[in-house]
Phi, psi and omega in degrees: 000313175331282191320310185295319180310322178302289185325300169340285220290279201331297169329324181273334183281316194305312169344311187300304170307305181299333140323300181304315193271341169282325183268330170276020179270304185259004178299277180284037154076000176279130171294144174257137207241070190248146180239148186284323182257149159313307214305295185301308162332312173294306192294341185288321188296288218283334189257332184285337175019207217272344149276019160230191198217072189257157174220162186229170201288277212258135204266224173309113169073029159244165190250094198280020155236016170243342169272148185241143164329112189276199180266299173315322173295317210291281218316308175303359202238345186256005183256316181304141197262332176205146187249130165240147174239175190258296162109197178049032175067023183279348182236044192330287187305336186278331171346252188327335227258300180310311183314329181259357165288318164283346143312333207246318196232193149271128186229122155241107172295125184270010162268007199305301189295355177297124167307163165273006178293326181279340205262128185275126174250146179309150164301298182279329137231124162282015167268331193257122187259175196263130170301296206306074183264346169268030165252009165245124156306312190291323182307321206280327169287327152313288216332295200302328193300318187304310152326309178284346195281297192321293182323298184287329169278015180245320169228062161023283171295009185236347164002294167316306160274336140350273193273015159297285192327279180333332207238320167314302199299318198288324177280324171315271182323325181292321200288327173282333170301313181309320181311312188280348174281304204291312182297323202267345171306323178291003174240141195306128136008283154325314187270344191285081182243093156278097181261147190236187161254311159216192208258086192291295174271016190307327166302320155320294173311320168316321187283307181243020153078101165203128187264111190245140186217113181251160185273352163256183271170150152003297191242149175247054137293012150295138168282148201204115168253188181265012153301306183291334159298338186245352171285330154321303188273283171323337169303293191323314189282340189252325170273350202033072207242095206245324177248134153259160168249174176256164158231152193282021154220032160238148171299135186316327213292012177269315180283330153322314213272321170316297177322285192320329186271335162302317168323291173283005161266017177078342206252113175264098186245163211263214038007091207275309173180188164278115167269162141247134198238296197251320189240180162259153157320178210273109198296155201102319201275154148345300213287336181292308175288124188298353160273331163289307202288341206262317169296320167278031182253299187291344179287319179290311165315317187287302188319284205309314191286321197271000000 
């Protein structure tokens, strides 16, 4: 009788703790926010401001078309009150696991709402449009519009400040574009050629008359041989074409074999510097935030280029 009693009392107490942990979990009234990229983790910061709680799957230097769901993600992603994704096959491996995730919660692609009139299509298949929309600011002001419609229809009553936030961030975004037009200006004509390892930026190029070229496709589940490596290297040598970049959250070694192989065709091209492309920078940092990331993106292309 002792032992059951003892057994009761533990149950009830563990019962007690997990309550307790649940209202201080749930005390300050913040929607819990996880987004799959920094990026979206950022527009969720900036339109959601001290009423969510956002985390993101994947941080600095990860490649989101190459990631899979950790165990830590599933907890964040079943805790979470609303999910945003990016969408537009950017997040390949993740497809089913968010589809089956939207039966249970709210799950939002923040590119759903892009017309497709606005959306960049592959060269080589045009049913498949290119994701990396947040290298267009204005596409990136949808993104945010979509985020805040999401936020207010979930909590109504914070509506207002949702489009306080919202309207802020959107002149902040207005302000960088202007920036990066006034900088890419300073470079000749002649010079705006951005080579990359794969093809991240064609929006960016769209955007600011930059003619752009990667040695991968779209994802960079694309495949790349030395055909496509020497094919490259004569563009580079035939245009006199001297810097590419790398990128943080892809490996160097494509562009390396391009430098080298210009080396051995006579032609010496550099290293213009590190863009980010697919991830953000290390949070705390310029670079953690898509307005830092996206300036030191545009400082370095000018440095390198002008």
């Amino acid at each position: 009788m002792k032992k059951t009693i003892a057994a009761v009392m533990l149950s009830c107490l563990g019962l007690m703790s997990a309550c307790n942990n649940v209202s201080s979990n749930e005390s300050d009234g913040r929607l819990k926010v996880t987004a799959t990229t920094g990026q979206i983790a950022d527009l969720a910061k900036n339109i959601g401001g001290s009423e969510v709680e956002v985390e993101a799957l994947m941080g600095p230097g990860i490649d989101p078309h190459l990631y899979q769901a950790s165990q830590g993600d599933m907890k964040k992603l079943n805790e979470a009150d609303i999910i945003f994704y990016n969408g537009l096959h950017l997040e390949g491996k993740m497809g089913n696991l968010l589809e089956k995730l939207s039966s249970e919660k709210p799950v939002h692609a923040v590119s759903k709402e892009i017309s497709e009139d606005d959306l960049l299509a592959d060269e080589e298949n045009p049913s498949i449009h290119d994701p990396h929309i947040w290298f267009s600011i204005p596409l990136w002001m949808e993104a945010a519009e979509a985020v805040e419609k999401e936020l207010s229809d979930l909590r109504p009553e914070q509506s207002e400040t949702f489009q306080a936030n919202l309207e802020d961030y959107k002149r902040k975004l207005q302000e960088m574009d202007a920036y990066a037009k006034e900088q890419i200006e300073q470079i000749p004509e002649s010079g705006r050629v951005l080579v990359t390892a794969h093809d991240a930026f064609q929006y960016f190029g769209h955007q600011y008359g930059i003619e752009v070229m990667g040695l991968q496709g779209l994802s960079t589940e694309s495949e790349y041989g030395l055909r496509d490596v020497q094919s490259l290297v004569d563009l580079l040598a035939e245009r006199n074409i001297k810097s590419v970049f790398i990128e943080t959250s892809i490996s160097d070694k494509s562009i390396t074999a391009v430098i080298e192989g210009a080396k051995q065709k006579g032609h010496t091209v550099t290293i213009g510097g590190e863009l980010y492309s697919d991830a953000m920078g290390e949070e705390g940092t310029e670079a953690g935030t898509y307005l830092g990331m996206f300036k030191h993106n545009v400082d370095r292309i000018t440095a390198s280029l002008k």
